[in-house]
Amino acid sequence: MQGNKKKYLTLSYGCQMSERDAETFSSVARQQGYEKTTELEQADLIIINTCCVRESAENKIIGKIGQLKNYKEKKPSLKIAVCGCMVQQPGTAEKLSKRAAHVDIWTGTNDIGNFAQLLKSASENSKIICVSQEAQKNGDREISTAEYGKLKANVNIMYGCNNYCAYCIVPFVRGEERSRPKEDICEEIGVLVQGGCKEVTLLGQNVNSYGLRDGFAYDFSNLLQEVDQLPNLDRIRFITSHPKDLSDLLIKTIAEGQKICEHIHLPFQAGSNTILRAMNRNYTREYYLERIKAILGMIPEVRLTTDIIVGFPGETEEDFEQTIDLVQKVHFSQAFTFMYSKRSGTAAASYEEQIPLDVKKRRLQRLMSIQNARSLSWREQMTGKEYEVLVEGPSKNNPEMLTGRTRGNEVVVFPGHLDLAGTLVLVRIQSVNSWTLWGELV
Ligand code: 5AD
Ligand code: SF4
């Protein structure tokens, strides 16, 4: 009987790569006979998929793990699995498990392929720590049922990172950069499309260097061109791009692709050349601005978003002003802004001149207030214009309305019949508020 099935609940933190992993962990739970719940009280299995990119994320997750102790005491049969990036860091599971004895499974990103086995063993054994330091071949194999049946799906095209930005922990947890052959990717997308998928997001830490290290005879532009030809798919997105590898050819491919959405997330991280050098970013502000110019030249209607870090070690007021100057020169529709967080093992952790917290906070506030106004002005200039929207279904906050996204990935809410879900429609924007665009069907 449906109602008697054991239930799982997934809490996921971090980026889209992490979200994709969470989906895979969840699909393994489904294959093991669990069904999804969103109620903590009902869960027989709780999967916490973690992020370690900033200390604030880790603190939030550790707090959450602590809260679950009560649930475990009330329901001893409850299984708790803590997975993903944070656990992948050497020694973390051993350290945390001493403080959180109520957790049953600790496992990292390299052991996704072993999760089914871990879940089975957890019902017999009590505590399991399984954190392989080597990325396992089967860990990189996709379990395509993870995203099957969804309108929008994430597809990993590569894993790991080789850029070693001085602040970043990712290369240490996700390992060497490696790409999936395009045949595998297209096959996976073909299966997803059969399940009703209309939009795929191609995922990698640096999609622009796809295939290069593996010596493939094709690059990211070729991959995009090929995915663009796949039948019954409406939209292709990709994330994340590194400015140093964003070639003219790639910009041209995006401009010419039918299904390739005109949205480029291009983190610049810092506006000062001194800081960019210290960050090991391998480009200058002039180069970044030149790339933006090339993009705008070929894709005038492009939507640009970015990531910015304030308070990197050694960042002076003058350096910070260069960051402000850059957000004022480029009209980003959105910027993800972060205070630098010291991650042990990274190059920047040993840099002297760490910036005091109050200075980081002040810089972040100033940057955010400038960017927020620019984000609003971006949305305001959309008013009165018509946009293609992929209809997702009823809006969560306004269930009598429909919601969907533009090719630029902006959320639009508008009145319309539920039958339109899963289709492309044209919507005229009538008004905007902080995060949402309101419109009407054309
Ligand atoms: N501190 C603050 N922000 C960071 N990011 C990555 N590492 C750190 C860190 N140590 C930010 C970068 C990256 C985004 C995903 O997270 O801006 O692009
Ligand atoms: Fe977090 Fe980075 Fe891992 Fe993504 S790749 S989950 S942001 S640590």
PDB file of N, CA, C and O in Angstrom, residues 348-379:
ATOM      1  N   ALA A 348      44.986  30.876  -0.436  1.00  0.00           N
ATOM      2  CA  ALA A 348      44.713  32.157   0.222  1.00  0.00           C
ATOM      3  C   ALA A 348      44.596  32.046   1.739  1.00  0.00           C
ATOM      4  O   ALA A 348      44.693  33.054   2.445  1.00  0.00           O
ATOM      5  N   ALA A 349      44.409  30.821   2.239  1.00  0.00           N
ATOM      6  CA  ALA A 349      44.281  30.654   3.687  1.00  0.00           C
ATOM      7  C   ALA A 349      45.582  31.050   4.392  1.00  0.00           C
ATOM      8  O   ALA A 349      45.569  31.466   5.549  1.00  0.00           O
ATOM      9  N   SER A 350      46.707  30.930   3.652  1.00  0.00           N
ATOM     10  CA  SER A 350      47.987  31.256   4.292  1.00  0.00           C
ATOM     11  C   SER A 350      48.421  32.691   3.972  1.00  0.00           C
ATOM     12  O   SER A 350      49.474  33.119   4.423  1.00  0.00           O
ATOM     13  N   TYR A 351      47.624  33.410   3.186  1.00  0.00           N
ATOM     14  CA  TYR A 351      47.999  34.794   2.880  1.00  0.00           C
ATOM     15  C   TYR A 351      47.903  35.637   4.146  1.00  0.00           C
ATOM     16  O   TYR A 351      46.967  35.479   4.937  1.00  0.00           O
ATOM     17  N   GLU A 352      48.878  36.531   4.270  1.00  0.00           N
ATOM     18  CA  GLU A 352      48.777  37.472   5.393  1.00  0.00           C
ATOM     19  C   GLU A 352      47.743  38.513   5.001  1.00  0.00           C
ATOM     20  O   GLU A 352      47.168  38.435   3.927  1.00  0.00           O
ATOM     21  N   GLU A 353      47.541  39.481   5.884  1.00  0.00           N
ATOM     22  CA  GLU A 353      46.582  40.562   5.588  1.00  0.00           C
ATOM     23  C   GLU A 353      45.171  40.057   5.354  1.00  0.00           C
ATOM     24  O   GLU A 353      44.522  40.433   4.370  1.00  0.00           O
ATOM     25  N   GLN A 354      44.710  39.133   6.207  1.00  0.00           N
ATOM     26  CA  GLN A 354      43.297  38.763   6.146  1.00  0.00           C
ATOM     27  C   GLN A 354      42.501  40.009   6.555  1.00  0.00           C
ATOM     28  O   GLN A 354      42.938  40.796   7.394  1.00  0.00           O
ATOM     29  N   ILE A 355      41.354  40.203   5.943  1.00  0.00           N
ATOM     30  CA  ILE A 355      40.582  41.437   6.155  1.00  0.00           C
ATOM     31  C   ILE A 355      39.611  41.250   7.325  1.00  0.00           C
ATOM     32  O   ILE A 355      38.914  40.225   7.392  1.00  0.00           O
ATOM     33  N   PRO A 356      39.564  42.232   8.260  1.00  0.00           N
ATOM     34  CA  PRO A 356      38.653  42.076   9.408  1.00  0.00           C
ATOM     35  C   PRO A 356      37.193  41.972   8.974  1.00  0.00           C
ATOM     36  O   PRO A 356      36.799  42.550   7.958  1.00  0.00           O
ATOM     37  N   LEU A 357      36.414  41.235   9.791  1.00  0.00           N
ATOM     38  CA  LEU A 357      35.018  40.969   9.447  1.00  0.00           C
ATOM     39  C   LEU A 357      34.206  42.249   9.238  1.00  0.00           C
ATOM     40  O   LEU A 357      33.400  42.353   8.303  1.00  0.00           O
ATOM     41  N   ASP A 358      34.424  43.263  10.109  1.00  0.00           N
ATOM     42  CA  ASP A 358      33.608  44.478   9.969  1.00  0.00           C
ATOM     43  C   ASP A 358      33.878  45.187   8.647  1.00  0.00           C
ATOM     44  O   ASP A 358      32.976  45.752   8.033  1.00  0.00           O
ATOM     45  N   VAL A 359      35.116  45.117   8.170  1.00  0.00           N
ATOM     46  CA  VAL A 359      35.445  45.741   6.876  1.00  0.00           C
ATOM     47  C   VAL A 359      34.752  44.951   5.754  1.00  0.00           C
ATOM     48  O   VAL A 359      34.151  45.518   4.838  1.00  0.00           O
ATOM     49  N   LYS A 360      34.822  43.618   5.840  1.00  0.00           N
ATOM     50  CA  LYS A 360      34.174  42.775   4.815  1.00  0.00           C
ATOM     51  C   LYS A 360      32.681  43.072   4.777  1.00  0.00           C
ATOM     52  O   LYS A 360      32.092  43.223   3.711  1.00  0.00           O
ATOM     53  N   LYS A 361      32.071  43.189   5.971  1.00  0.00           N
ATOM     54  CA  LYS A 361      30.621  43.431   6.042  1.00  0.00           C
ATOM     55  C   LYS A 361      30.280  44.764   5.401  1.00  0.00           C
ATOM     56  O   LYS A 361      29.315  44.870   4.651  1.00  0.00           O
ATOM     57  N   ARG A 362      31.062  45.789   5.709  1.00  0.00           N
ATOM     58  CA  ARG A 362      30.785  47.125   5.171  1.00  0.00           C
ATOM     59  C   ARG A 362      30.911  47.107   3.648  1.00  0.00           C
ATOM     60  O   ARG A 362      30.061  47.627   2.931  1.00  0.00           O
ATOM     61  N   ARG A 363      31.950  46.453   3.136  1.00  0.00           N
ATOM     62  CA  ARG A 363      32.128  46.405   1.677  1.00  0.00           C
ATOM     63  C   ARG A 363      30.970  45.647   1.017  1.00  0.00           C
ATOM     64  O   ARG A 363      30.460  46.046  -0.026  1.00  0.00           O
ATOM     65  N   LEU A 364      30.571  44.551   1.647  1.00  0.00           N
ATOM     66  CA  LEU A 364      29.476  43.757   1.069  1.00  0.00           C
ATOM     67  C   LEU A 364      28.186  44.590   0.996  1.00  0.00           C
ATOM     68  O   LEU A 364      27.501  44.603  -0.026  1.00  0.00           O
ATOM     69  N   GLN A 365      27.904  45.307   2.086  1.00  0.00           N
ATOM     70  CA  GLN A 365      26.692  46.151   2.125  1.00  0.00           C
ATOM     71  C   GLN A 365      26.698  47.164   0.994  1.00  0.00           C
ATOM     72  O   GLN A 365      25.720  47.360   0.296  1.00  0.00           O
ATOM     73  N   ARG A 366      27.850  47.824   0.831  1.00  0.00           N
ATOM     74  CA  ARG A 366      27.947  48.887  -0.195  1.00  0.00           C
ATOM     75  C   ARG A 366      27.759  48.273  -1.589  1.00  0.00           C
ATOM     76  O   ARG A 366      26.996  48.788  -2.400  1.00  0.00           O
ATOM     77  N   LEU A 367      28.442  47.152  -1.819  1.00  0.00           N
ATOM     78  CA  LEU A 367      28.330  46.493  -3.126  1.00  0.00           C
ATOM     79  C   LEU A 367      26.884  46.069  -3.390  1.00  0.00           C
ATOM     80  O   LEU A 367      26.339  46.296  -4.474  1.00  0.00           O
ATOM     81  N   MET A 368      26.258  45.482  -2.372  1.00  0.00           N
ATOM     82  CA  MET A 368      24.884  44.984  -2.559  1.00  0.00           C
ATOM     83  C   MET A 368      23.914  46.120  -2.829  1.00  0.00           C
ATOM     84  O   MET A 368      23.018  45.992  -3.663  1.00  0.00           O
ATOM     85  N   SER A 369      24.088  47.259  -2.129  1.00  0.00           N
ATOM     86  CA  SER A 369      23.100  48.318  -2.342  1.00  0.00           C
ATOM     87  C   SER A 369      23.248  48.887  -3.754  1.00  0.00           C
ATOM     88  O   SER A 369      22.251  49.206  -4.405  1.00  0.00           O
ATOM     89  N   ILE A 370      24.464  48.946  -4.267  1.00  0.00           N
ATOM     90  CA  ILE A 370      24.649  49.431  -5.642  1.00  0.00           C
ATOM     91  C   ILE A 370      24.074  48.412  -6.636  1.00  0.00           C
ATOM     92  O   ILE A 370      23.319  48.751  -7.541  1.00  0.00           O
ATOM     93  N   GLN A 371      24.397  47.147  -6.442  1.00  0.00           N
ATOM     94  CA  GLN A 371      23.935  46.131  -7.398  1.00  0.00           C
ATOM     95  C   GLN A 371      22.416  45.958  -7.336  1.00  0.00           C
ATOM     96  O   GLN A 371      21.783  45.774  -8.371  1.00  0.00           O
ATOM     97  N   ASN A 372      21.835  46.036  -6.136  1.00  0.00           N
ATOM     98  CA  ASN A 372      20.375  45.875  -6.041  1.00  0.00           C
ATOM     99  C   ASN A 372      19.651  46.915  -6.884  1.00  0.00           C
ATOM    100  O   ASN A 372      18.682  46.597  -7.573  1.00  0.00           O
ATOM    101  N   ALA A 373      20.137  48.137  -6.845  1.00  0.00           N
ATOM    102  CA  ALA A 373      19.505  49.193  -7.644  1.00  0.00           C
ATOM    103  C   ALA A 373      19.672  48.891  -9.130  1.00  0.00           C
ATOM    104  O   ALA A 373      18.758  49.084  -9.934  1.00  0.00           O
ATOM    105  N   ARG A 374      20.837  48.376  -9.485  1.00  0.00           N
ATOM    106  CA  ARG A 374      21.078  48.059 -10.905  1.00  0.00           C
ATOM    107  C   ARG A 374      20.237  46.854 -11.352  1.00  0.00           C
ATOM    108  O   ARG A 374      19.762  46.806 -12.475  1.00  0.00           O
ATOM    109  N   SER A 375      20.054  45.895 -10.446  1.00  0.00           N
ATOM    110  CA  SER A 375      19.214  44.725 -10.774  1.00  0.00           C
ATOM    111  C   SER A 375      17.781  45.182 -11.004  1.00  0.00           C
ATOM    112  O   SER A 375      17.115  44.719 -11.931  1.00  0.00           O
ATOM    113  N   LEU A 376      17.311  46.090 -10.162  1.00  0.00           N
ATOM    114  CA  LEU A 376      15.945  46.586 -10.320  1.00  0.00           C
ATOM    115  C   LEU A 376      15.819  47.341 -11.644  1.00  0.00           C
ATOM    116  O   LEU A 376      14.849  47.148 -12.383  1.00  0.00           O
ATOM    117  N   SER A 377      16.823  48.127 -11.965  1.00  0.00           N
ATOM    118  CA  SER A 377      16.719  48.891 -13.215  1.00  0.00           C
ATOM    119  C   SER A 377      16.771  47.952 -14.421  1.00  0.00           C
ATOM    120  O   SER A 377      16.155  48.205 -15.445  1.00  0.00           O
ATOM    121  N   TRP A 378      17.472  46.832 -14.274  1.00  0.00           N
ATOM    122  CA  TRP A 378      17.464  45.820 -15.343  1.00  0.00           C
ATOM    123  C   TRP A 378      16.036  45.292 -15.551  1.00  0.00           C
ATOM    124  O   TRP A 378      15.538  45.203 -16.670  1.00  0.00           O
ATOM    125  N   ARG A 379      15.385  44.951 -14.444  1.00  0.00           N
ATOM    126  CA  ARG A 379      14.024  44.401 -14.562  1.00  0.00           C
ATOM    127  C   ARG A 379      13.058  45.460 -15.071  1.00  0.00           C
ATOM    128  O   ARG A 379      12.172  45.165 -15.863  1.00  0.00           O
TER     129      ARG A 379
END
